[in-house]
Tab-separated table of C-alpha atoms in Angstrom:
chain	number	residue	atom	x	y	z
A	217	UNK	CA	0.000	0.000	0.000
A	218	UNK	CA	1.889	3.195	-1.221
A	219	UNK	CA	2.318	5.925	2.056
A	220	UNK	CA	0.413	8.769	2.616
A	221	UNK	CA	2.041	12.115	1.628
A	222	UNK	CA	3.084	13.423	5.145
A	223	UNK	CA	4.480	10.281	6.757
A	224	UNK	CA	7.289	7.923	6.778
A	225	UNK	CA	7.061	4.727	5.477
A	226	UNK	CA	9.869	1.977	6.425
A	227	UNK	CA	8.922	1.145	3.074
A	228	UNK	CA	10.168	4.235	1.284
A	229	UNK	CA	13.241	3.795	-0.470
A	230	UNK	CA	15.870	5.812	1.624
A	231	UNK	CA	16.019	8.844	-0.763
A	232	UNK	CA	12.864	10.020	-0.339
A	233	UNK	CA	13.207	9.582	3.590
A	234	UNK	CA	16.536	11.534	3.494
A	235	UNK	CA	14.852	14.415	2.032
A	236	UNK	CA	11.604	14.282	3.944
A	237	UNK	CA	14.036	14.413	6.991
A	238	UNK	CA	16.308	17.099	5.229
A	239	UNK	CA	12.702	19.247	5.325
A	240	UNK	CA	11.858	18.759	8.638
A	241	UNK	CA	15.293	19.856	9.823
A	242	UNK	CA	14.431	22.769	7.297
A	243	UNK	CA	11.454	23.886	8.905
A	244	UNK	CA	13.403	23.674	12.459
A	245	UNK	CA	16.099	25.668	11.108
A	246	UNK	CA	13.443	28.242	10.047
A	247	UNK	CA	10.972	28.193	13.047
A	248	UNK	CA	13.588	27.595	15.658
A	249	UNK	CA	16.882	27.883	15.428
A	250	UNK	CA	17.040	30.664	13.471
A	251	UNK	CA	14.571	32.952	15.435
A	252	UNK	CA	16.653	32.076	18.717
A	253	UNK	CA	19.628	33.038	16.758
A	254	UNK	CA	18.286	36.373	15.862
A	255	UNK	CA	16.906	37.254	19.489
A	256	UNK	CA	20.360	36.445	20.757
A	257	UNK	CA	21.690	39.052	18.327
A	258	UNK	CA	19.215	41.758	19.242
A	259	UNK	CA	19.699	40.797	23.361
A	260	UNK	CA	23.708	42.259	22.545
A	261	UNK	CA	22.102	45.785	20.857
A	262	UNK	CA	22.794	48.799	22.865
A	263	UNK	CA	19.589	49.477	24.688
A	264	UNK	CA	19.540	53.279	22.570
A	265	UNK	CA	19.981	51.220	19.391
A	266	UNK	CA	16.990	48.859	20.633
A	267	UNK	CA	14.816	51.596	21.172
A	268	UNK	CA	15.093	53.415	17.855
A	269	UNK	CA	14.378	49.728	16.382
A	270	UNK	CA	11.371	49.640	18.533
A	271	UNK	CA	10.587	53.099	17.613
A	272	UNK	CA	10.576	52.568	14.232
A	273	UNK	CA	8.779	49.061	13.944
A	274	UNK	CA	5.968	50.751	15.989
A	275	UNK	CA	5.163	53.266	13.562
């Protein structure tokens, strides 16, 4: 019986598991590791420089 779209099959030939895997880690990378990545930046901002970014982004 062939897999449904969104799931793994221990069937699936490895390729297609690699890259289902190699989009998950993707979306991670997009939804996780990069946002923490980017707060940590902004924490080490001057608290003037934060400001005027918070200034600016409120308008």
């Amino acid at each position: 019986m062939p897999s449904i779209p969104n799931e793994l099959d221990i069937n699936d030939k490895s390729e297609i598991a690699y890259k289902l895997f190699k989009m998950i880690n993707l979306i991670a990378d997009r939804m996780i590791t990069a946002e923490k990545e980017v707060d940590e930046l902004f924490d080490k901002i001057p608290d003037g420089a934060k400001k005027a970014i918070e200034k600016r982004h409120s308008i």
